[in-house]
Amino acid sequence: MEINGFRGQLITADHADYNDARAIWNGAIDRHPRLIARCSGAADVAAAVRFARDYGLELAVRGGGHNVAGTAVCDDGIVIDLSGMRSVWVDPASRTARVEGGALWGDVDHEAQVHGLATTGGIVSHTGVAGLTLGGGIGWLMRKHGLTVDNLLAAQIVTAEGEMLQVSEDEHPDLFWALRGGGGNFGVVTSFDFRLHPVGPDVLAGPILWDAADTDKVLRFYRDFVSDAPDELGTVVRFGTAPPLPAIPEDLHWRPVVIVASCYAGPMEEAVRVLGPLRAFGSPLLDLVARTPYVGHQSSLDSTVRHGWNYYWKSTYLPEFSDDLVDVITENAFACSSPRSYAVVFHLGGAVSRVSRADTAFGNRQASHAITLDAVWQPGEVHGDQDVRWAKGFFASLDRFRDGVYVNFLGDDEEPDRVRESYGDEVYDRLAAVKAKYDSDNVFHHNQNIGPREMKARTESTRSSG
Ligand SMILES: Cc1cc2nc3c(=O)[nH]c(=O)nc-3n(C[C@H](O)[C@H](O)[C@H](O)COP(=O)(O)OP(=O)(O)OC[C@H]3O[C@@H](n4cnc5c(N)ncnc54)[C@H](O)[C@@H]3O)c2cc1C
C-alpha cells in the first residue's frame, strides 16, 4: 500500500511491528486497523489525512496513545500515528517551547528543565502532550500556572481537508479557542507552542502515606488544609495499596493506604512551612516529602500505571468535600479487589478558576476536585469484572455530588451525553459551530465526539418528525 507524498512508515497486518504498533497504553483495548501511518512530519500527516478522505477510511489519531478510552486506535481504518514526532525545542530567552504532536510529557520536561523551566503537564510522564493538551491539561502546576491550554500560545494543525493551518489568538482565533479544550475534533495538531515558567529544578515534593483505616480523618484534615492553600501547592490524593516502588519499604508494599502527594512550585523555605501541618498530621506510615528534582517527581508515578495492563475508569468533578462526601469516599475507596486498582482526587482551583469560562473551550473551571475511579488488572487476572463493577458502583454513589467531568478522563462506554456534560451547553454548542466550519463531515469522530451543528440539527429534525 502506498500513500502519495508520504515518507514515514506504513504498517499493515503482515508487518512484523504490527502488533506493537497497534498496542496502546490500555491493554484492554484490542483493535485492528487496516493501516498504521507512522508520520515523520506534518507533510506526512497531511498526506495521510487526504488519503483517508479519498478512500473513505475510518480515521484515528494517535499522540501518546495514553487515552483510557482507546480512541487512538480504530478497527479496520487508518491510524495516523505521531509517535515518531517527539521533538521539543526550548527557547530559554522567550521562555517558550515548540513541541511536536507525538511528544510525551517526559520529553517536554527533559528539555525544559535543562533551563529550569516547565509548564503544566500530566502527573505521569509517559502521557501524550497532544491528547492531554487538547482536552485541557491538569497537573501539579495548574493552580499556579493554569491549565496546559492556558499556556498554549499557538499550534500547527492539519484540517480535515488536509490543509495546514497556523492557529493562535491572531490566526483562526475560533479554531484556536476550540483547540483549548475541545479535544481531537478539529484536525491533527502537528506542533504546539507553549509558554514556560521557572520551576525548580528542585522542588519540595513527594507522598505521605497513612493507613487506609485513617482515610476519614485524613480527608477531613486535607479538606481544611487545601481550602486556603497557596497556588504554589499542587496535591493529589490516592486511595489504593502502597505500590512496590524502591522508595517504599517492602513491609508496606501492597498495604491499603491513603496517600497525599504534593508538589510545591515555589521557594523552598515557603514550601517547608506550608507543608508542615500536613506532614505533622496524625500518624503517617511514611513521609517521602523531600527536596527532589522536578523532572524526577514528574516521573515518580510512571511504574504504577504500566503500559499493557487493563484499565477501566469512571470519573466526575466534585465540589468541596462535605462530611457527607468524605463518608461516601471513605466507604467505597477501598472496596475494589485488585491490588492495582485505585481512586485519585486532583485538587483544582487557583489559577484554573481565574480564567474566564469564555476564553477557552475547557468545561468546568470552578470545580473544586476531579476524581477518577480506576479499575486496573493485569492480563489474565480475575479482578476485571469485579473492579469494573466497583468503579461503576462507586461512581453511582457519587451521583448527588457530580459537577461535570474532565473530558480526558472519559472511558469508552460512557453515555453519549457525557461529552456534553464535560463542556456544558454553551461551550458545547460553540464547539459544534467551530466543528461545522472546519470538519463538517465529521472526519475526526474517533474521539470524544462533538457533532457538527448540521448533524445535530438533522438529528433533532429527524427526532421531531419521527
Ligand atoms: C495514567 C494516566 C495519567 C493521566 N494523568 C493526567 C493528568 O495528570 N492530567 C491530565 O490532564 N490528564 C491526564 N490523563 C489523561 C490524558 O490527558 C488523556 O489520556 C490524553 O488523551 C492522553 O493524550 P495522548 O496524546 O497520550 O492520547 P492518545 O490516546 O494518543 O489520543 C487520544 C485522543 O486525543 C486526540 N489526539 C491525540 N493526538 C492528537 C494530535 N496530535 N492531534 C489531534 N488530536 C490528537 C485524538 O482524538 C485521540 O483519539 C492521564 C491518563 C492516564 C492514562
Short mmCIF file of C-alpha atoms and ligand atoms in Angstrom, two decimals:
data_model
loop_
_atom_site.label_atom_id
_atom_site.label_comp_id
_atom_site.label_asym_id
_atom_site.label_seq_id
_atom_site.Cartn_x
_atom_site.Cartn_y
_atom_site.Cartn_z
CA MET A 1 0.00 0.00 0.00
CA GLU A 2 1.24 3.50 -0.82
CA ILE A 3 0.23 7.00 0.17
CA ASN A 4 1.10 9.72 -2.26
CA GLY A 5 3.63 12.16 -0.73
CA PHE A 6 4.17 10.07 2.44
CA ARG A 7 7.74 9.47 3.65
CA GLY A 8 7.11 7.82 7.03
CA GLN A 9 6.45 4.14 7.80
CA LEU A 10 3.33 2.29 6.67
CA ILE A 11 2.44 -0.69 8.83
CA THR A 12 -0.15 -3.26 7.79
CA ALA A 13 -1.24 -6.54 9.43
CA ASP A 14 1.52 -8.53 7.70
CA HIS A 15 4.28 -6.29 9.11
CA ALA A 16 6.47 -7.63 11.94
CA ASP A 17 5.80 -4.46 14.00
CA TYR A 18 2.02 -4.51 13.53
CA ASN A 19 1.05 -5.80 16.98
CA ASP A 20 3.40 -3.43 18.78
CA ALA A 21 2.24 -0.54 16.62
CA ARG A 22 -1.46 -1.10 17.32
CA ALA A 23 -0.95 -1.57 21.08
CA ILE A 24 -1.71 1.41 23.28
CA TRP A 25 -1.34 2.13 26.99
CA ASN A 26 -4.68 0.49 27.90
CA GLY A 27 -4.21 -3.24 27.30
CA ALA A 28 -7.99 -3.77 27.44
CA ILE A 29 -8.25 -2.10 24.01
CA ASP A 30 -7.60 -4.60 21.21
CA ARG A 31 -8.28 -3.05 17.81
CA HIS A 32 -7.03 -3.99 14.36
CA PRO A 33 -6.56 -1.07 11.98
CA ARG A 34 -6.11 -1.75 8.28
CA LEU A 35 -3.14 0.62 8.15
CA ILE A 36 -0.94 2.48 10.60
CA ALA A 37 0.67 5.55 9.02
CA ARG A 38 3.63 6.44 11.24
CA CYS A 39 4.34 10.00 10.18
CA SER A 40 7.76 11.62 10.05
CA GLY A 41 6.44 15.19 9.88
CA ALA A 42 3.49 17.49 9.19
CA ALA A 43 3.60 16.83 5.44
CA ASP A 44 3.09 13.12 6.09
CA VAL A 45 0.14 13.91 8.34
CA ALA A 46 -1.47 15.99 5.60
CA ALA A 47 -0.86 13.23 3.04
CA ALA A 48 -2.39 10.61 5.36
CA VAL A 49 -5.49 12.72 6.08
CA ARG A 50 -6.07 13.27 2.36
CA PHE A 51 -5.59 9.55 1.72
CA ALA A 52 -8.13 8.65 4.43
CA ARG A 53 -10.65 11.07 2.95
CA ASP A 54 -10.11 9.94 -0.62
CA TYR A 55 -10.71 6.30 0.32
CA GLY A 56 -13.43 7.00 2.89
CA LEU A 57 -11.45 5.27 5.65
CA GLU A 58 -12.29 5.33 9.33
CA LEU A 59 -9.56 7.51 10.87
CA ALA A 60 -8.00 7.58 14.34
CA VAL A 61 -5.21 9.88 15.56
CA ARG A 62 -2.51 8.69 17.93
CA GLY A 63 -0.48 11.15 20.00
CA GLY A 64 0.93 9.47 23.11
CA GLY A 65 -1.52 6.53 22.86
CA HIS A 66 -2.44 7.04 26.53
CA ASN A 67 -6.15 7.72 26.48
CA VAL A 68 -8.07 5.20 28.59
CA ALA A 69 -10.94 5.13 26.05
CA GLY A 70 -8.50 3.88 23.42
CA THR A 71 -9.58 6.40 20.79
CA ALA A 72 -6.03 6.49 19.38
CA VAL A 73 -6.67 3.25 17.51
CA CYS A 74 -9.62 2.09 15.38
CA ASP A 75 -10.75 -1.17 13.80
CA ASP A 76 -10.33 -1.56 10.06
CA GLY A 77 -9.41 2.06 9.23
CA ILE A 78 -6.21 4.10 9.30
CA VAL A 79 -4.30 5.26 12.39
CA ILE A 80 -2.42 8.50 11.86
CA ASP A 81 0.40 7.77 14.27
CA LEU A 82 2.55 10.67 15.52
CA SER A 83 4.76 8.57 17.81
CA GLY A 84 7.73 9.28 15.54
CA MET A 85 7.28 13.05 16.01
CA ARG A 86 8.53 13.75 19.54
CA SER A 87 10.95 16.65 19.15
CA VAL A 88 10.92 19.54 21.62
CA TRP A 89 12.70 22.87 21.05
CA VAL A 90 13.05 25.24 24.01
CA ASP A 91 13.83 28.94 23.67
CA PRO A 92 15.01 29.95 27.14
CA ALA A 93 15.10 33.67 26.22
CA SER A 94 11.39 33.88 25.39
CA ARG A 95 10.54 31.05 27.82
CA THR A 96 8.65 29.14 25.17
CA ALA A 97 8.77 25.63 23.74
CA ARG A 98 7.70 24.14 20.42
CA VAL A 99 6.58 20.55 20.90
CA GLU A 100 5.77 18.03 18.16
CA GLY A 101 2.37 16.35 18.18
CA GLY A 102 3.60 12.91 19.24
CA ALA A 103 5.73 14.04 22.22
CA LEU A 104 5.21 12.75 25.75
CA TRP A 105 5.36 14.94 28.86
CA GLY A 106 8.68 13.35 29.80
CA ASP A 107 10.11 14.72 26.53
CA VAL A 108 8.99 18.25 27.40
CA ASP A 109 10.25 18.17 30.99
CA HIS A 110 13.56 16.66 29.90
CA GLU A 111 14.29 19.57 27.54
CA ALA A 112 12.70 22.41 29.52
CA GLN A 113 14.23 21.51 32.89
CA VAL A 114 17.73 21.96 31.46
CA HIS A 115 16.78 25.65 31.63
CA GLY A 116 14.86 25.37 34.92
CA LEU A 117 11.58 25.79 33.02
CA ALA A 118 8.30 23.88 32.85
CA THR A 119 4.64 24.22 32.01
CA THR A 120 1.61 22.44 33.40
CA GLY A 121 1.68 18.81 32.21
CA GLY A 122 0.27 15.49 33.35
CA ILE A 123 1.38 13.73 36.54
CA VAL A 124 2.61 10.66 34.61
CA SER A 125 5.50 11.36 32.26
CA HIS A 126 4.55 8.78 29.61
CA THR A 127 1.24 10.59 28.90
CA GLY A 128 1.00 12.24 25.46
CA VAL A 129 1.22 16.02 25.17
CA ALA A 130 -1.33 16.22 22.34
CA GLY A 131 -4.36 14.47 23.81
CA LEU A 132 -3.76 15.94 27.25
CA THR A 133 -3.41 19.49 25.94
CA LEU A 134 -6.38 19.31 23.59
CA GLY A 135 -8.63 18.24 26.48
CA GLY A 136 -7.36 20.99 28.82
CA GLY A 137 -4.44 19.63 30.82
CA ILE A 138 -4.37 19.36 34.61
CA GLY A 139 -1.29 18.66 36.73
CA TRP A 140 0.91 19.66 39.63
CA LEU A 141 1.50 23.20 38.34
CA MET A 142 -2.05 24.14 37.30
CA ARG A 143 -3.02 26.06 40.44
CA LYS A 144 -0.01 28.35 39.96
CA HIS A 145 0.34 28.46 36.16
CA GLY A 146 -3.10 27.47 34.86
CA LEU A 147 -4.19 24.54 32.75
CA THR A 148 -1.95 23.35 29.94
CA VAL A 149 -4.27 25.15 27.48
CA ASP A 150 -3.83 28.38 29.39
CA ASN A 151 -0.16 28.14 28.39
CA LEU A 152 -0.80 27.31 24.74
CA LEU A 153 0.34 30.17 22.52
CA ALA A 154 -0.10 28.67 19.05
CA ALA A 155 -0.42 25.39 17.19
CA GLN A 156 0.01 23.97 13.72
CA ILE A 157 -2.88 21.79 12.61
CA VAL A 158 -3.79 19.67 9.59
CA THR A 159 -7.51 20.06 8.93
CA ALA A 160 -10.00 17.56 7.53
CA GLU A 161 -9.26 18.98 4.07
CA GLY A 162 -5.56 18.12 4.53
CA GLU A 163 -4.75 21.83 4.77
CA MET A 164 -2.02 23.01 7.16
CA LEU A 165 -3.00 25.99 9.34
CA GLN A 166 -1.15 28.05 11.92
CA VAL A 167 -3.55 28.95 14.72
CA SER A 168 -3.24 31.44 17.57
CA GLU A 169 -5.18 34.36 19.07
CA ASP A 170 -4.42 36.22 15.81
CA GLU A 171 -4.89 33.47 13.20
CA HIS A 172 -8.07 31.42 13.08
CA PRO A 173 -8.96 32.50 16.64
CA ASP A 174 -12.18 30.45 16.59
CA LEU A 175 -10.19 27.29 15.92
CA PHE A 176 -7.55 28.26 18.47
CA TRP A 177 -10.30 28.68 21.06
CA ALA A 178 -11.73 25.24 20.21
CA LEU A 179 -8.35 23.51 20.44
CA ARG A 180 -8.03 24.68 24.04
CA GLY A 181 -10.33 22.01 25.48
CA GLY A 182 -12.32 20.63 22.55
CA GLY A 183 -10.14 17.53 22.09
CA GLY A 184 -9.14 15.96 18.77
CA ASN A 185 -12.29 17.04 16.95
CA PHE A 186 -10.80 19.69 14.70
CA GLY A 187 -7.79 18.16 12.97
CA VAL A 188 -4.37 16.70 13.67
CA VAL A 189 -2.11 19.01 15.65
CA THR A 190 1.46 18.60 14.45
CA SER A 191 3.06 21.07 16.87
CA PHE A 192 2.21 23.12 19.94
CA ASP A 193 3.87 26.33 21.18
CA PHE A 194 3.80 26.64 24.96
CA ARG A 195 4.64 29.33 27.47
CA LEU A 196 7.12 28.08 30.11
CA HIS A 197 7.72 29.19 33.68
CA PRO A 198 10.67 28.97 36.05
CA VAL A 199 10.16 25.77 38.10
CA GLY A 200 12.75 24.04 40.27
CA PRO A 201 14.93 22.43 39.08
CA ASP A 202 14.45 21.18 42.68
CA VAL A 203 11.03 21.29 44.32
CA LEU A 204 9.72 20.11 47.69
CA ALA A 205 7.57 17.19 46.68
CA GLY A 206 6.54 13.63 47.42
CA PRO A 207 3.88 11.43 49.00
CA ILE A 208 2.82 10.95 52.62
CA LEU A 209 1.17 7.59 53.41
CA TRP A 210 -1.36 6.87 56.13
CA ASP A 211 -3.09 3.59 56.87
CA ALA A 212 -6.38 3.15 54.97
CA ALA A 213 -8.17 2.99 58.34
CA ASP A 214 -7.32 6.69 58.76
CA THR A 215 -8.97 7.74 55.47
CA ASP A 216 -11.88 9.54 57.09
CA LYS A 217 -9.64 11.61 59.40
CA VAL A 218 -7.06 12.32 56.70
CA LEU A 219 -9.72 13.52 54.26
CA ARG A 220 -11.33 15.86 56.77
CA PHE A 221 -7.94 17.33 57.60
CA TYR A 222 -7.00 17.51 53.90
CA ARG A 223 -10.20 19.38 53.06
CA ASP A 224 -9.37 22.17 55.50
CA PHE A 225 -5.66 22.11 54.63
CA VAL A 226 -6.18 22.71 50.89
CA SER A 227 -9.10 25.12 51.25
CA ASP A 228 -6.73 28.05 51.79
CA ALA A 229 -3.54 26.56 50.36
CA PRO A 230 -1.36 28.85 48.24
CA ASP A 231 -1.49 28.39 44.46
CA GLU A 232 2.04 27.01 44.53
CA LEU A 233 0.78 23.83 46.20
CA GLY A 234 -0.46 21.05 43.94
CA THR A 235 -1.86 17.95 45.64
CA VAL A 236 -3.29 14.61 44.61
CA VAL A 237 -4.92 12.08 46.95
CA ARG A 238 -4.63 8.41 46.06
CA PHE A 239 -6.63 5.58 47.63
CA GLY A 240 -5.23 2.12 46.99
CA THR A 241 -2.39 -0.12 48.03
CA ALA A 242 1.16 1.15 48.51
CA PRO A 243 2.89 0.45 45.21
CA PRO A 244 6.10 -1.62 45.30
CA LEU A 245 8.35 1.32 44.50
CA PRO A 246 12.02 1.25 45.58
CA ALA A 247 11.41 4.31 47.80
CA ILE A 248 8.72 2.45 49.79
CA PRO A 249 9.90 -0.11 52.40
CA GLU A 250 8.98 -3.66 51.47
CA ASP A 251 6.81 -4.23 54.54
CA LEU A 252 4.43 -1.54 53.25
CA HIS A 253 4.16 -2.89 49.70
CA TRP A 254 0.52 -3.66 48.75
CA ARG A 255 -0.80 -2.43 52.11
CA PRO A 256 -4.03 -0.36 51.71
CA VAL A 257 -3.08 3.27 52.27
CA VAL A 258 -4.35 6.76 51.67
CA ILE A 259 -1.65 8.90 50.10
CA VAL A 260 -1.49 12.68 49.81
CA ALA A 261 1.17 13.56 47.24
CA SER A 262 2.34 17.15 46.91
CA CYS A 263 4.47 19.35 44.72
CA TYR A 264 5.28 22.90 45.78
CA ALA A 265 6.17 25.13 42.83
CA GLY A 266 7.76 27.96 44.81
CA PRO A 267 10.57 28.90 47.19
CA MET A 268 11.87 26.02 49.30
CA GLU A 269 11.51 27.81 52.69
CA GLU A 270 7.85 28.58 51.98
CA ALA A 271 7.31 25.01 50.82
CA VAL A 272 8.67 23.66 54.11
CA ARG A 273 6.40 25.98 56.08
CA VAL A 274 3.26 25.31 54.00
CA LEU A 275 3.65 21.53 54.01
CA GLY A 276 4.49 21.44 57.73
CA PRO A 277 0.93 20.90 59.05
CA LEU A 278 0.20 18.13 56.52
CA ARG A 279 3.39 16.32 57.45
CA ALA A 280 2.58 16.65 61.14
CA PHE A 281 -0.95 15.30 60.83
CA GLY A 282 -1.84 12.02 62.56
CA SER A 283 0.47 9.06 62.38
CA PRO A 284 1.79 8.68 58.85
CA LEU A 285 3.26 5.30 57.92
CA LEU A 286 5.76 7.05 55.69
CA ASP A 287 6.68 10.61 54.73
CA LEU A 288 8.63 10.84 51.49
CA VAL A 289 8.32 14.61 51.06
CA ALA A 290 11.81 15.82 50.18
CA ARG A 291 13.79 18.21 48.06
CA THR A 292 13.55 16.47 44.67
CA PRO A 293 14.38 17.32 41.05
CA TYR A 294 11.07 18.35 39.44
CA VAL A 295 11.80 16.11 36.47
CA GLY A 296 12.18 13.11 38.81
CA HIS A 297 8.97 13.93 40.67
CA GLN A 298 7.13 14.11 37.31
CA SER A 299 8.02 10.50 36.56
CA SER A 300 7.75 9.08 40.08
CA LEU A 301 4.32 7.52 39.44
CA ASP A 302 5.13 6.10 36.00
CA SER A 303 5.64 2.49 37.04
CA THR A 304 2.35 2.38 38.98
CA VAL A 305 0.35 2.66 35.72
CA ARG A 306 2.19 0.47 33.25
CA HIS A 307 1.52 0.09 29.54
CA GLY A 308 -0.35 -3.10 28.67
CA TRP A 309 -2.27 -3.56 31.92
CA ASN A 310 -6.05 -3.41 31.61
CA TYR A 311 -7.79 -0.23 32.74
CA TYR A 312 -11.39 0.90 33.18
CA TRP A 313 -12.18 4.39 34.51
CA LYS A 314 -15.16 6.35 35.74
CA SER A 315 -14.75 10.00 36.63
CA THR A 316 -16.51 13.17 37.74
CA TYR A 317 -15.75 16.61 39.08
CA LEU A 318 -16.64 17.10 42.72
CA PRO A 319 -17.43 20.10 44.89
CA GLU A 320 -15.50 20.86 48.10
CA PHE A 321 -15.55 17.90 50.46
CA SER A 322 -18.63 17.97 52.67
CA ASP A 323 -18.75 15.48 55.55
CA ASP A 324 -21.25 13.52 53.50
CA LEU A 325 -18.87 13.30 50.53
CA VAL A 326 -15.98 12.25 52.78
CA ASP A 327 -18.21 9.45 54.11
CA VAL A 328 -19.03 8.21 50.59
CA ILE A 329 -15.38 8.23 49.51
CA THR A 330 -14.26 6.50 52.69
CA GLU A 331 -16.89 3.82 52.32
CA ASN A 332 -16.11 3.00 48.67
CA ALA A 333 -12.47 3.80 48.02
CA PHE A 334 -11.01 0.51 49.22
CA ALA A 335 -13.80 -1.83 48.17
CA CYS A 336 -12.02 -2.95 44.99
CA SER A 337 -10.42 -6.39 44.68
CA SER A 338 -7.29 -5.81 42.58
CA PRO A 339 -4.26 -4.50 44.48
CA ARG A 340 -3.59 -2.32 41.42
CA SER A 341 -6.98 -0.58 41.35
CA TYR A 342 -7.14 2.84 42.94
CA ALA A 343 -9.03 6.13 43.07
CA VAL A 344 -7.37 9.52 42.66
CA VAL A 345 -8.52 13.00 43.61
CA PHE A 346 -6.96 16.07 41.98
CA HIS A 347 -7.26 19.42 43.76
CA LEU A 348 -8.16 22.15 41.22
CA GLY A 349 -8.86 25.86 41.87
CA GLY A 350 -6.19 28.57 41.97
CA ALA A 351 -5.22 29.88 38.53
CA VAL A 352 -7.53 27.34 36.82
CA SER A 353 -10.57 29.07 38.29
CA ARG A 354 -9.40 32.62 37.48
CA VAL A 355 -9.51 32.29 33.69
CA SER A 356 -12.85 33.33 32.27
CA ARG A 357 -15.03 30.45 31.10
CA ALA A 358 -15.44 32.04 27.66
CA ASP A 359 -11.69 32.30 27.00
CA THR A 360 -11.11 28.60 26.29
CA ALA A 361 -13.18 25.53 25.48
CA PHE A 362 -12.44 23.89 28.83
CA GLY A 363 -15.62 22.84 30.64
CA ASN A 364 -15.87 23.45 34.36
CA ARG A 365 -13.19 25.76 35.77
CA GLN A 366 -14.96 26.20 39.10
CA ALA A 367 -14.90 22.55 40.18
CA SER A 368 -13.01 22.03 43.40
CA HIS A 369 -11.78 18.50 42.67
CA ALA A 370 -11.74 15.82 39.98
CA ILE A 371 -11.90 12.14 40.93
CA THR A 372 -11.12 9.09 38.80
CA LEU A 373 -12.07 5.59 39.89
CA ASP A 374 -9.60 3.33 38.17
CA ALA A 375 -10.08 -0.42 37.90
CA VAL A 376 -6.71 -1.96 36.99
CA TRP A 377 -5.88 -5.61 36.37
CA GLN A 378 -3.16 -7.47 34.57
CA PRO A 379 -3.95 -9.61 31.53
CA GLY A 380 -5.20 -12.99 32.79
CA GLU A 381 -6.15 -11.73 36.27
CA VAL A 382 -9.69 -12.31 37.57
CA HIS A 383 -10.18 -8.83 39.04
CA GLY A 384 -11.56 -7.21 35.88
CA ASP A 385 -15.30 -7.82 36.16
CA GLN A 386 -15.38 -7.22 39.89
CA ASP A 387 -13.46 -3.96 39.77
CA VAL A 388 -15.36 -2.61 36.78
CA ARG A 389 -18.45 -3.17 38.96
CA TRP A 390 -16.64 -1.42 41.83
CA ALA A 391 -15.87 1.64 39.67
CA LYS A 392 -19.46 1.80 38.40
CA GLY A 393 -20.93 1.37 41.90
CA PHE A 394 -18.58 3.97 43.42
CA PHE A 395 -19.49 6.36 40.58
CA ALA A 396 -23.22 5.80 41.20
CA SER A 397 -22.75 6.58 44.88
CA LEU A 398 -21.17 9.92 43.91
CA ASP A 399 -24.17 10.82 41.77
CA ARG A 400 -25.56 13.55 44.03
CA PHE A 401 -22.17 15.29 44.16
CA ARG A 402 -21.41 15.21 40.42
CA ASP A 403 -20.43 18.51 38.86
CA GLY A 404 -19.47 17.73 35.24
CA VAL A 405 -16.46 15.72 34.09
CA TYR A 406 -13.00 16.29 32.63
CA VAL A 407 -13.27 15.10 29.02
CA ASN A 408 -9.85 13.42 29.09
CA PHE A 409 -10.95 11.09 31.89
CA LEU A 410 -13.93 9.64 29.99
CA GLY A 411 -13.88 5.93 29.17
CA ASP A 412 -15.19 4.15 26.08
CA ASP A 413 -18.56 3.02 27.43
CA GLU A 414 -19.94 6.38 28.53
CA GLU A 415 -23.46 7.55 27.78
CA PRO A 416 -23.34 9.92 24.76
CA ASP A 417 -24.36 12.97 26.77
CA ARG A 418 -21.25 12.75 28.93
CA VAL A 419 -19.31 14.71 26.29
CA ARG A 420 -21.89 17.47 26.55
CA GLU A 421 -21.64 17.14 30.34
CA SER A 422 -17.90 17.81 30.03
CA TYR A 423 -18.47 21.19 28.47
CA GLY A 424 -21.92 22.41 29.47
CA ASP A 425 -24.42 23.51 26.80
CA GLU A 426 -22.91 26.90 26.00
CA VAL A 427 -19.36 25.70 25.33
CA TYR A 428 -20.58 22.53 23.62
CA ASP A 429 -22.76 24.44 21.16
CA ARG A 430 -19.95 26.88 20.39
CA LEU A 431 -17.63 23.89 19.77
CA ALA A 432 -20.23 22.34 17.48
CA ALA A 433 -20.30 25.53 15.41
CA VAL A 434 -16.49 25.51 15.04
CA LYS A 435 -16.67 21.82 14.17
CA ALA A 436 -19.21 22.57 11.45
CA LYS A 437 -16.84 25.15 9.97
CA TYR A 438 -13.65 23.06 10.00
CA ASP A 439 -14.89 19.45 9.84
CA SER A 440 -18.48 19.44 8.65
CA ASP A 441 -18.25 15.77 7.54
CA ASN A 442 -17.01 14.73 10.99
CA VAL A 443 -13.90 13.08 9.57
CA PHE A 444 -12.39 13.32 13.07
CA HIS A 445 -15.01 11.41 15.03
CA HIS A 446 -12.94 8.66 16.64
CA ASN A 447 -12.68 10.70 19.85
CA GLN A 448 -14.98 12.20 22.50
CA ASN A 449 -17.02 13.45 19.61
CA ILE A 450 -18.64 16.83 19.14
CA GLY A 451 -21.02 16.55 16.19
CA PRO A 452 -21.05 19.45 13.73
CA ARG A 453 -24.06 21.72 14.09
CA GLU A 454 -25.70 20.45 10.86
CA MET A 455 -25.63 16.88 12.19
CA LYS A 456 -27.17 17.94 15.44
CA ALA A 457 -29.87 19.92 13.60
CA ARG A 458 -30.51 16.90 11.36
CA THR A 459 -30.80 14.59 14.34
CA GLU A 460 -33.18 16.96 16.03
CA SER A 461 -35.38 17.35 12.96
CA THR A 462 -35.39 13.55 12.46
CA ARG A 463 -36.40 13.17 16.08
CA SER A 464 -39.18 15.73 15.88
CA SER A 465 -40.54 14.28 12.63
CA GLY A 466 -40.29 10.71 13.97
C1 LIG B 1 -2.03 7.10 33.67
C2 LIG B 1 -2.66 8.35 33.17
C3 LIG B 1 -2.44 9.54 33.81
C4 LIG B 1 -3.03 10.70 33.36
N1 LIG B 1 -2.79 11.86 34.02
C5 LIG B 1 -3.32 13.01 33.56
C6 LIG B 1 -3.01 14.24 34.18
O1 LIG B 1 -2.25 14.31 35.13
N2 LIG B 1 -3.58 15.34 33.67
C7 LIG B 1 -4.42 15.32 32.60
O2 LIG B 1 -4.89 16.37 32.19
N3 LIG B 1 -4.74 14.16 32.01
C8 LIG B 1 -4.20 13.02 32.45
N4 LIG B 1 -4.51 11.84 31.84
C9 LIG B 1 -5.49 11.84 30.75
C10 LIG B 1 -4.84 12.26 29.45
O3 LIG B 1 -4.94 13.65 29.34
C11 LIG B 1 -5.53 11.61 28.25
O4 LIG B 1 -5.41 10.23 28.36
C12 LIG B 1 -4.97 12.09 26.94
O5 LIG B 1 -5.86 11.75 25.90
C13 LIG B 1 -3.61 11.50 26.65
O6 LIG B 1 -3.08 12.06 25.48
P1 LIG B 1 -2.39 11.13 24.38
O7 LIG B 1 -1.84 12.01 23.32
O8 LIG B 1 -1.47 10.18 25.03
O9 LIG B 1 -3.70 10.43 23.85
P2 LIG B 1 -3.97 9.41 22.64
O10 LIG B 1 -4.53 8.17 23.25
O11 LIG B 1 -2.83 9.30 21.72
O12 LIG B 1 -5.12 10.18 21.91
C14 LIG B 1 -6.37 10.39 22.49
C15 LIG B 1 -7.16 11.29 21.57
O13 LIG B 1 -6.56 12.58 21.53
C16 LIG B 1 -6.62 13.10 20.22
N5 LIG B 1 -5.26 13.33 19.74
C17 LIG B 1 -4.11 12.73 20.13
N6 LIG B 1 -3.07 13.26 19.48
C18 LIG B 1 -3.57 14.21 18.67
C19 LIG B 1 -3.00 15.15 17.77
N7 LIG B 1 -1.68 15.22 17.58
N8 LIG B 1 -3.82 16.00 17.11
C20 LIG B 1 -5.14 15.96 17.28
N9 LIG B 1 -5.74 15.10 18.13
C21 LIG B 1 -4.95 14.26 18.82
C22 LIG B 1 -7.35 12.10 19.37
O14 LIG B 1 -8.72 12.44 19.33
C23 LIG B 1 -7.16 10.81 20.13
O15 LIG B 1 -8.24 9.92 19.92
C24 LIG B 1 -3.89 10.68 32.24
C25 LIG B 1 -4.12 9.48 31.58
C26 LIG B 1 -3.51 8.33 32.04
C27 LIG B 1 -3.81 7.05 31.33
#
